[in-house]
mmCIF file of C-alpha atoms in Angstrom:
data_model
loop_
_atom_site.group_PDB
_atom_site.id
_atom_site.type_symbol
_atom_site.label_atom_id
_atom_site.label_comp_id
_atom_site.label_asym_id
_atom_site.label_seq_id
_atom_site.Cartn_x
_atom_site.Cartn_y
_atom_site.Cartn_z
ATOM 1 C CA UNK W 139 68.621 10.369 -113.017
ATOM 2 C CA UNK W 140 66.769 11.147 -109.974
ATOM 3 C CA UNK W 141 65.880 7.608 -107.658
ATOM 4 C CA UNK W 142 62.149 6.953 -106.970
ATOM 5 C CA UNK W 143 61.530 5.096 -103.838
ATOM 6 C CA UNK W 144 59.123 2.742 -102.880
ATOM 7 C CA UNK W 145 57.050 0.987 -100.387
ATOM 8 C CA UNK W 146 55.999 -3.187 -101.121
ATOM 9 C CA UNK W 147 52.204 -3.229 -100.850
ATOM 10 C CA UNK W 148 52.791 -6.692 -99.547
ATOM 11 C CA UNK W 149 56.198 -7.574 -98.060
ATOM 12 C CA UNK W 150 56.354 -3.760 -96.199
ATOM 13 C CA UNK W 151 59.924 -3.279 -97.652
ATOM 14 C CA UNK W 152 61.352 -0.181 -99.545
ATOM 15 C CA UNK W 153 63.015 -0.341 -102.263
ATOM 16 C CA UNK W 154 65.070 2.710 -104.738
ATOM 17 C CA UNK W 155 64.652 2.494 -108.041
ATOM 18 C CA UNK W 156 67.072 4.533 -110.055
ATOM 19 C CA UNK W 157 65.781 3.353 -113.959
ATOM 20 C CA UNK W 158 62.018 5.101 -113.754
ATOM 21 C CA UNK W 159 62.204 7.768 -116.873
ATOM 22 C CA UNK W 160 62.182 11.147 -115.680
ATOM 23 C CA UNK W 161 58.616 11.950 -117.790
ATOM 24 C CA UNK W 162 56.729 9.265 -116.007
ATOM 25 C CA UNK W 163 58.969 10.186 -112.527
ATOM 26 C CA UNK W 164 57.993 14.097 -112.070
ATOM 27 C CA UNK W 165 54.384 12.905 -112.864
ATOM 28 C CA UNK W 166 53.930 10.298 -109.944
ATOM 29 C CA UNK W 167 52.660 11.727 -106.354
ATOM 30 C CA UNK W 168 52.961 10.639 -103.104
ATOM 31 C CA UNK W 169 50.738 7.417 -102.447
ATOM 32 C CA UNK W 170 50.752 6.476 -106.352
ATOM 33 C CA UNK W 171 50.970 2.677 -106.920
ATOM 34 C CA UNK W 172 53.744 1.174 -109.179
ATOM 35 C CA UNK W 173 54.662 -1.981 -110.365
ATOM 36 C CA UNK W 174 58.402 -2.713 -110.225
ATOM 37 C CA UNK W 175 60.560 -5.570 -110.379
ATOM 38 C CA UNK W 176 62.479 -7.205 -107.778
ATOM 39 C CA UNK W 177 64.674 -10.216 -106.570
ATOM 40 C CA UNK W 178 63.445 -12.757 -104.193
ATOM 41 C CA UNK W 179 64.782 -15.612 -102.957
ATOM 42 C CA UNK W 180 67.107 -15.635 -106.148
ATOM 43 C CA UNK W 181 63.950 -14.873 -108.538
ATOM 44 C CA UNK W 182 62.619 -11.786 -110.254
ATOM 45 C CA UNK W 183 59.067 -11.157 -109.623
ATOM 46 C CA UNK W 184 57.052 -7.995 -110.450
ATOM 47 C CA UNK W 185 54.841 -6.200 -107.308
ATOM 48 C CA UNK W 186 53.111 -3.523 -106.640
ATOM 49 C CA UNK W 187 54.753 -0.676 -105.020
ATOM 50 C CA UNK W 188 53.496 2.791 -102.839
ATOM 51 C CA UNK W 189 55.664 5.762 -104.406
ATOM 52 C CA UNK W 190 57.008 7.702 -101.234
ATOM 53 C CA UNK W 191 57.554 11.453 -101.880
ATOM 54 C CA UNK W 192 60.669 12.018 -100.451
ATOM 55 C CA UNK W 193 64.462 10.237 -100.446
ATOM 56 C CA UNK W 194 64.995 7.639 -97.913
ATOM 57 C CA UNK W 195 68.288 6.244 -96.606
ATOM 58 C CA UNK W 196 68.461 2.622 -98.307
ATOM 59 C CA UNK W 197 70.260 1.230 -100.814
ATOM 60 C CA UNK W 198 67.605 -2.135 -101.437
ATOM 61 C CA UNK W 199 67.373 -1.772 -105.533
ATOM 62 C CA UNK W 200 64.656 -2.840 -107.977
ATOM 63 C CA UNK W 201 63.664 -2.306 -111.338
ATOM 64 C CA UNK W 202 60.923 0.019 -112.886
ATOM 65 C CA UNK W 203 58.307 -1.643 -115.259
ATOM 66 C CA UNK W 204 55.385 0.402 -115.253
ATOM 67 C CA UNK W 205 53.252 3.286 -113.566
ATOM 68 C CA UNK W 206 49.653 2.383 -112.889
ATOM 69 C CA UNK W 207 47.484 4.707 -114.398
ATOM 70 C CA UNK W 208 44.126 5.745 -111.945
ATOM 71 C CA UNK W 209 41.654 3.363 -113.327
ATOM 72 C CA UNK W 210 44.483 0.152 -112.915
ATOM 73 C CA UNK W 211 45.144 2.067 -109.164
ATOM 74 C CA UNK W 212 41.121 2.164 -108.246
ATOM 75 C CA UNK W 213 40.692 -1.327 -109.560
ATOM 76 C CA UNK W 214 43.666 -2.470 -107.534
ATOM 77 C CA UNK W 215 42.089 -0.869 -104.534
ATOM 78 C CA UNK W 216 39.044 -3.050 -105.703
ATOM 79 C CA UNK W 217 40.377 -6.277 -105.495
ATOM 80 C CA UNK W 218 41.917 -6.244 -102.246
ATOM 81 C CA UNK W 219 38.354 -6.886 -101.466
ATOM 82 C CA UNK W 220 38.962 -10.733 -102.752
ATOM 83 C CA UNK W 221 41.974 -10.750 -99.856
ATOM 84 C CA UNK W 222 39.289 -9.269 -96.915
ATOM 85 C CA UNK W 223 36.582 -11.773 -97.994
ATOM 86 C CA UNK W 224 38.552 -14.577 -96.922
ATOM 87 C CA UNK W 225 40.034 -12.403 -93.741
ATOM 88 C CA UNK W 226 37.560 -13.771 -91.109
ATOM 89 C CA UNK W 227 38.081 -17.473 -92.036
ATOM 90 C CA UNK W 228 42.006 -17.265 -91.801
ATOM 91 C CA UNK W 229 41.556 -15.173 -88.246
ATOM 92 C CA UNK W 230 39.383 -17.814 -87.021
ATOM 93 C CA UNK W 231 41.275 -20.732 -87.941
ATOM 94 C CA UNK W 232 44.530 -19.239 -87.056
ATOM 95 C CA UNK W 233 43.462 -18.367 -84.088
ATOM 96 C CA UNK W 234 42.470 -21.622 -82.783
ATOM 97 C CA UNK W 235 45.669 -23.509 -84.491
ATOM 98 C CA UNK W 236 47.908 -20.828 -82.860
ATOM 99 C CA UNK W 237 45.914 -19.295 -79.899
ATOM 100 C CA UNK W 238 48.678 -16.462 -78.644
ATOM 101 C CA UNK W 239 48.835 -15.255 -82.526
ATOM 102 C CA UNK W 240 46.868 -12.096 -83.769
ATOM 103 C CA UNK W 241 45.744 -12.134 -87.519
ATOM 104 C CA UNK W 242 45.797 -8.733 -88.308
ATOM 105 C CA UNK W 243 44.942 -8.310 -92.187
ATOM 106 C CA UNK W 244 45.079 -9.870 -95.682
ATOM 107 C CA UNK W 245 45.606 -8.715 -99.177
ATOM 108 C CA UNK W 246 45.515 -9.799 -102.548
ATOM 109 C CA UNK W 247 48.005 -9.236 -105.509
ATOM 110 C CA UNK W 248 46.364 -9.682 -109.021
ATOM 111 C CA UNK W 249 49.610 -9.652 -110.383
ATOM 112 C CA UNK W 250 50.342 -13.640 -109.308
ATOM 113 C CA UNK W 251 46.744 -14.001 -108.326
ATOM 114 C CA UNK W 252 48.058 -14.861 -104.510
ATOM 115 C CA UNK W 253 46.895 -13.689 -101.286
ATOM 116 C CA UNK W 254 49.006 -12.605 -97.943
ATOM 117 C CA UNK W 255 47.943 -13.440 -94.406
ATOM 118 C CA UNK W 256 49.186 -11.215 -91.720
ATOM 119 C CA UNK W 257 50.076 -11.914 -88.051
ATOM 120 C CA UNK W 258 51.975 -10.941 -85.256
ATOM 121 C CA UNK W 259 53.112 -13.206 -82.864
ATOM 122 C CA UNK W 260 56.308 -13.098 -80.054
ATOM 123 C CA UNK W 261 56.367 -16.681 -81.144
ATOM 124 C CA UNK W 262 57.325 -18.827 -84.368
ATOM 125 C CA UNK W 263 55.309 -21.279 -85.578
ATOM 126 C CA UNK W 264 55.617 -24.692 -87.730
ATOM 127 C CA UNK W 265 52.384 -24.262 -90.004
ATOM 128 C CA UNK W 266 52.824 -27.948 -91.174
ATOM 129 C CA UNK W 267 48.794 -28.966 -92.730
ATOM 130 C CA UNK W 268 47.700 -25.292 -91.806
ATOM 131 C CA UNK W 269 48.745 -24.095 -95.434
ATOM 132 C CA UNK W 270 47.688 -26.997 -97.072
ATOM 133 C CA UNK W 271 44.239 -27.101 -95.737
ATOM 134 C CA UNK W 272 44.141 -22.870 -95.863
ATOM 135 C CA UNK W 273 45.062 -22.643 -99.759
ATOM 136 C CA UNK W 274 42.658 -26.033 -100.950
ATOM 137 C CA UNK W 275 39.397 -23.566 -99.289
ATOM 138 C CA UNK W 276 41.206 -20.393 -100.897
ATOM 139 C CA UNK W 277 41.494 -21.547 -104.199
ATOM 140 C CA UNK W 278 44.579 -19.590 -104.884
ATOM 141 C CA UNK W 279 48.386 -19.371 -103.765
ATOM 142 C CA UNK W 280 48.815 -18.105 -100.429
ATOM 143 C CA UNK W 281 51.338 -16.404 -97.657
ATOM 144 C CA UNK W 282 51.772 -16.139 -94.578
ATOM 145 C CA UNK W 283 53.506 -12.987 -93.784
ATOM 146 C CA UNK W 284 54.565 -12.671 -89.413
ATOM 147 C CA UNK W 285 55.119 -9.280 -89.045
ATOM 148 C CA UNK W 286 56.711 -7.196 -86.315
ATOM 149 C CA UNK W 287 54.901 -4.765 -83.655
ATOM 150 C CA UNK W 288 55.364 -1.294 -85.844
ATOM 151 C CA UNK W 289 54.531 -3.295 -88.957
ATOM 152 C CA UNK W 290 51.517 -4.371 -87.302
ATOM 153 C CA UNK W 291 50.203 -0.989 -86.698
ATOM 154 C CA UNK W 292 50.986 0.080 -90.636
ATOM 155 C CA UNK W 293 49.329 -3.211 -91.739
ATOM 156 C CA UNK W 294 46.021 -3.030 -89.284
ATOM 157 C CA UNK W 295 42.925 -1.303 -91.267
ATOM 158 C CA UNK W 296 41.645 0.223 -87.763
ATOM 159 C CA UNK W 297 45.719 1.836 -86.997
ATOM 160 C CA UNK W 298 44.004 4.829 -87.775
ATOM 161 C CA UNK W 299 41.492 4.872 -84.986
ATOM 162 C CA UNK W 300 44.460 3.861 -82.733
ATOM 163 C CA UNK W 301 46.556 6.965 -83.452
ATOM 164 C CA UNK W 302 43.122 9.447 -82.679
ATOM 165 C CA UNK W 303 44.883 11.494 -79.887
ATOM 166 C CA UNK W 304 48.256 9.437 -79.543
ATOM 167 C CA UNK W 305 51.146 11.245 -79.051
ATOM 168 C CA UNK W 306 53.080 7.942 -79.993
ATOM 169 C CA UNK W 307 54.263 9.441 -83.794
ATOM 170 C CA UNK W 308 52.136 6.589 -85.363
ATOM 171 C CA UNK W 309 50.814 9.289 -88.014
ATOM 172 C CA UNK W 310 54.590 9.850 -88.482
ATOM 173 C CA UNK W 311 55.596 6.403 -88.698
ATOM 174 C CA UNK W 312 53.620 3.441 -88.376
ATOM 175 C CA UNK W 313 51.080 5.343 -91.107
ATOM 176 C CA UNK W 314 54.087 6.778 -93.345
ATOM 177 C CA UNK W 315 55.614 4.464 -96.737
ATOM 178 C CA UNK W 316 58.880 5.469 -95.336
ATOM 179 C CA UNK W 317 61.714 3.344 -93.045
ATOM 180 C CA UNK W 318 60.379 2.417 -89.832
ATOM 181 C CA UNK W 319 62.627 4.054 -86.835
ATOM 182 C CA UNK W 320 64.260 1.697 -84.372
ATOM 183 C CA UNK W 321 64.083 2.899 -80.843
ATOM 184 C CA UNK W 322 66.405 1.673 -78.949
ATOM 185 C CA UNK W 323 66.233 2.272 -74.945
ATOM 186 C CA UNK W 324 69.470 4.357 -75.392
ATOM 187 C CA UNK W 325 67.306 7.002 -76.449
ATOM 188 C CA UNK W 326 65.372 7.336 -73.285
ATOM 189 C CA UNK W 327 68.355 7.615 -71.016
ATOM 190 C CA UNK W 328 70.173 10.128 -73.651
ATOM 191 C CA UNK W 329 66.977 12.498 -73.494
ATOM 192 C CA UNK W 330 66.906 12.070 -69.203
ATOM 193 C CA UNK W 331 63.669 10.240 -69.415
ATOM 194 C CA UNK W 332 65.814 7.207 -66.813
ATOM 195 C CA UNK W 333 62.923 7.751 -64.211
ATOM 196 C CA UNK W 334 60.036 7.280 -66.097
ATOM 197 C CA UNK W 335 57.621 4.147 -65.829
ATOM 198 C CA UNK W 336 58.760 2.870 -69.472
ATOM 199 C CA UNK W 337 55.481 1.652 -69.809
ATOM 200 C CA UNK W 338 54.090 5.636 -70.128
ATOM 201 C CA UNK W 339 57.158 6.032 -72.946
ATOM 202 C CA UNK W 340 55.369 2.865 -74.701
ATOM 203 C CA UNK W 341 53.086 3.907 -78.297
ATOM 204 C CA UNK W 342 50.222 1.885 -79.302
ATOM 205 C CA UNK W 343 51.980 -0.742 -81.024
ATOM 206 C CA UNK W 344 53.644 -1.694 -77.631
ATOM 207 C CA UNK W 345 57.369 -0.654 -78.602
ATOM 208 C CA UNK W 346 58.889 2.773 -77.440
ATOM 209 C CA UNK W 347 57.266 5.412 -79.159
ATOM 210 C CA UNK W 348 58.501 6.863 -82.602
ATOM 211 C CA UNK W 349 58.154 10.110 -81.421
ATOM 212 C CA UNK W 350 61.263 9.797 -78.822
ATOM 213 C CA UNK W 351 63.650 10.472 -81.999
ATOM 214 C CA UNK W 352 62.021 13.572 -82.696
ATOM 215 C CA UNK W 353 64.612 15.753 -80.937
ATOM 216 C CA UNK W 354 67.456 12.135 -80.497
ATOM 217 C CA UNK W 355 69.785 14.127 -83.198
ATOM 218 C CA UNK W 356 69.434 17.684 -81.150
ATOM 219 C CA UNK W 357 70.116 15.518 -77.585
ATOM 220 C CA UNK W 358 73.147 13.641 -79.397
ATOM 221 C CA UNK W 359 74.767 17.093 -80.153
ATOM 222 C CA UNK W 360 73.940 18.933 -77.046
ATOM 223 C CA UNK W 361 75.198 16.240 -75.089
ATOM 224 C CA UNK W 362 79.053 16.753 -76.202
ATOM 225 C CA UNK W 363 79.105 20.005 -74.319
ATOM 226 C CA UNK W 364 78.392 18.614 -71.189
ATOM 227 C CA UNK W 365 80.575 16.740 -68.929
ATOM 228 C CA UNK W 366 79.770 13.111 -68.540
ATOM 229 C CA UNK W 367 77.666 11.452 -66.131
ATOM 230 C CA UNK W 368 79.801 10.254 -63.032
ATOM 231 C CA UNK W 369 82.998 12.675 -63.746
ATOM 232 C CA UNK W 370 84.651 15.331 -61.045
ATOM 233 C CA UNK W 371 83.806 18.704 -61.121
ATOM 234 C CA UNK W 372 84.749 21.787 -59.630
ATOM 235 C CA UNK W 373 82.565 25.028 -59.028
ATOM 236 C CA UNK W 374 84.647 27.568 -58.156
ATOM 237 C CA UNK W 375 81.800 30.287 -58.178
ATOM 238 C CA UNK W 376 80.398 28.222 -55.140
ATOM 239 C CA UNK W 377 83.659 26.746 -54.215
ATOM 240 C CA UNK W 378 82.247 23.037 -54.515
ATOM 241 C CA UNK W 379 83.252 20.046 -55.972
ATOM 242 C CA UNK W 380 80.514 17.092 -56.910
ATOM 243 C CA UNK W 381 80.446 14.502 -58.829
ATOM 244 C CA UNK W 382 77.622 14.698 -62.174
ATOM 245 C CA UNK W 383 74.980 12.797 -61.936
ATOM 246 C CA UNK W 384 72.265 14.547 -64.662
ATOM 247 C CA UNK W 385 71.919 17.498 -66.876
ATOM 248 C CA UNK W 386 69.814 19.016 -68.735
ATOM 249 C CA UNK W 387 70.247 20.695 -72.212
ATOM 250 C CA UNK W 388 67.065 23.095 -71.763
ATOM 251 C CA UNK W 389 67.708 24.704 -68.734
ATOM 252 C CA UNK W 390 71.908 24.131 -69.615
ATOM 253 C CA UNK W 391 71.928 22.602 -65.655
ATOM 254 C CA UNK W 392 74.410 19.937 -64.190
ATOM 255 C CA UNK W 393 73.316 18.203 -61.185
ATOM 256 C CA UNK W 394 76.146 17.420 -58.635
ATOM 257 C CA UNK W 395 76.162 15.739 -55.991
ATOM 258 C CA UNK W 396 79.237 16.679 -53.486
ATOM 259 C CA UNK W 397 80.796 14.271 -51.371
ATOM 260 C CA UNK W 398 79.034 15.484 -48.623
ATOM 261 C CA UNK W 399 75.879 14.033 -50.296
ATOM 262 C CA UNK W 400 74.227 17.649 -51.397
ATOM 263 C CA UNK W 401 72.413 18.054 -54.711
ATOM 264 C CA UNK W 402 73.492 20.876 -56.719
ATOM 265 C CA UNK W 403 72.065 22.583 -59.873
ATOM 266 C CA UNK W 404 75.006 24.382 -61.731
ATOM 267 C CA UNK W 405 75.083 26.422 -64.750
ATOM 268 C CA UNK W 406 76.779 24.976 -67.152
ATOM 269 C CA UNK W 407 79.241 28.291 -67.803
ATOM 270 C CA UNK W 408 80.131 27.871 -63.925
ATOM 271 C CA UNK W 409 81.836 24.967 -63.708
ATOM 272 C CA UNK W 410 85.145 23.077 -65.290
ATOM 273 C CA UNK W 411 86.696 19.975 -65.139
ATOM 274 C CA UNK W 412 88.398 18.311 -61.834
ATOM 275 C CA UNK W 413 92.158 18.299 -61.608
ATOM 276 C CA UNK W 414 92.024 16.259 -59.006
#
């Protein structure tokens, strides 16, 4: 049986679920809402989940229960009005209990008739009375859910207007259902990007843009047939010998640098390895 996979409307996790019957499977489209069972915190509870399209690489399991059909999906869409009703008075209050926090959304799940606060914050926080006083003017169970820079731009309604002309991959990955990439700063020296004000290599959310592991897997591949950074090599077309300081997988260069403190740009086909 072919897995379906997931995305939690509210705690932005994926899940694979490998019980959904095939006839109700092949049926559901990208962006179709489910509800699904799941563990947490040593409890099964039932949630809502975004059906994404295509396999992703996790092994996080839960259990099918039921495909919503397009009147349960519009209604759903509905009553996450409830959740945005109460939006302002959270930001406000948050805001002035923890001042460097940024409230960024809520929404409501009919299924346990609670509603989820988001923020993002660098910092943690001890709520203490700040529940308390937030669910007895709610009414109903709450959460507060700190989320992390990336999940911040899925979460925010206005990510959208963000990504207009960004070349950050947002549309790609803050705004997809699928596994948010980690970019690590590995990636920027692998891809020769070393010089660059990191602050230009930044996307909207703040973190390094999604769109530097675009090409990572082609650099990780090219990179084995090139000499490492800071070994001897010999040019024996030019009768030179540097040490490598850069290359670059487009143009298939190596920059030396000879002892006599020259800059060369080699082809890679005209050099070998040091013996010396």
């Amino acid at each position: 049986m072919e897995a379906l996979y997931v995305l939690d409307f509210f705690m932005n996790k994926n899940f694979k679920i490998s019980d959904c019957p095939e006839e109700i499977r092949k049926n559901l489209k990208h962006g179709d809402k489910i509800i699904y069972r799941c563990e947490d915190k040593g409890n099964m509870k039932d949630s809502v989940g975004i059906v994404v399209g295509y396999p992703l690489p996790i092994e996080r399991s839960a259990e099918f229960v039921s495909a919503m059909s397009l009147e349960e999906q519009q209604k759903f869409c509905e009553d996450q009005q409830i959740a945005l009703d109460f939006f302002p008075t959270f930001k406000k209050k948050f805001k002035e209990e923890f001042p460097g926090s940024k409230p960024i959304t809520a929404r409501y799940n009919p299924l346990g008739d609670q509603i989820y606060f988001y923020f993002y914050s660098e910092d943690r926080y001890v709520f203490g009375d700040f529940v308390k006083n937030l669910r007895s003017m709610v009414g109903k169970n709450i959460f507060l859910f700190q989320v992390g820079a990336r999940d911040m731009m899925r979460l925010d309604p206005c990510a959208k207007d963000y990504a207009i002309g960004s070349d950050c991959g947002m549309q790609q990955a803050c705004l997809s259902y699928g596994v948010m990439p980690s970019v690590e700063v590995e990636c920027v020296s692998l891809q020769g990007l070393d010089g660059r004000d990191l602050e230009r290599l930044k996307g909207r959310c703040g973190k390094l843009k999604c769109s530097l592991m675009y090409e990572l897997e082609i650099y990780q591949k090219e990179c084995k047939n090139f000499p490492q950074k800071g070994s001897k090599i010999e040019c024996p077309s030019a009768n030179q010998n540097g040490i490598v300081s850069n290359f670059n997988i487009m143009t298939r260069e190596v920059v030396l640098k000879t002892p006599e403190g020259m800059i060369l740009r080699v082809p890679l086909s005209a050099i070998k390895p040091s013996e010396s």
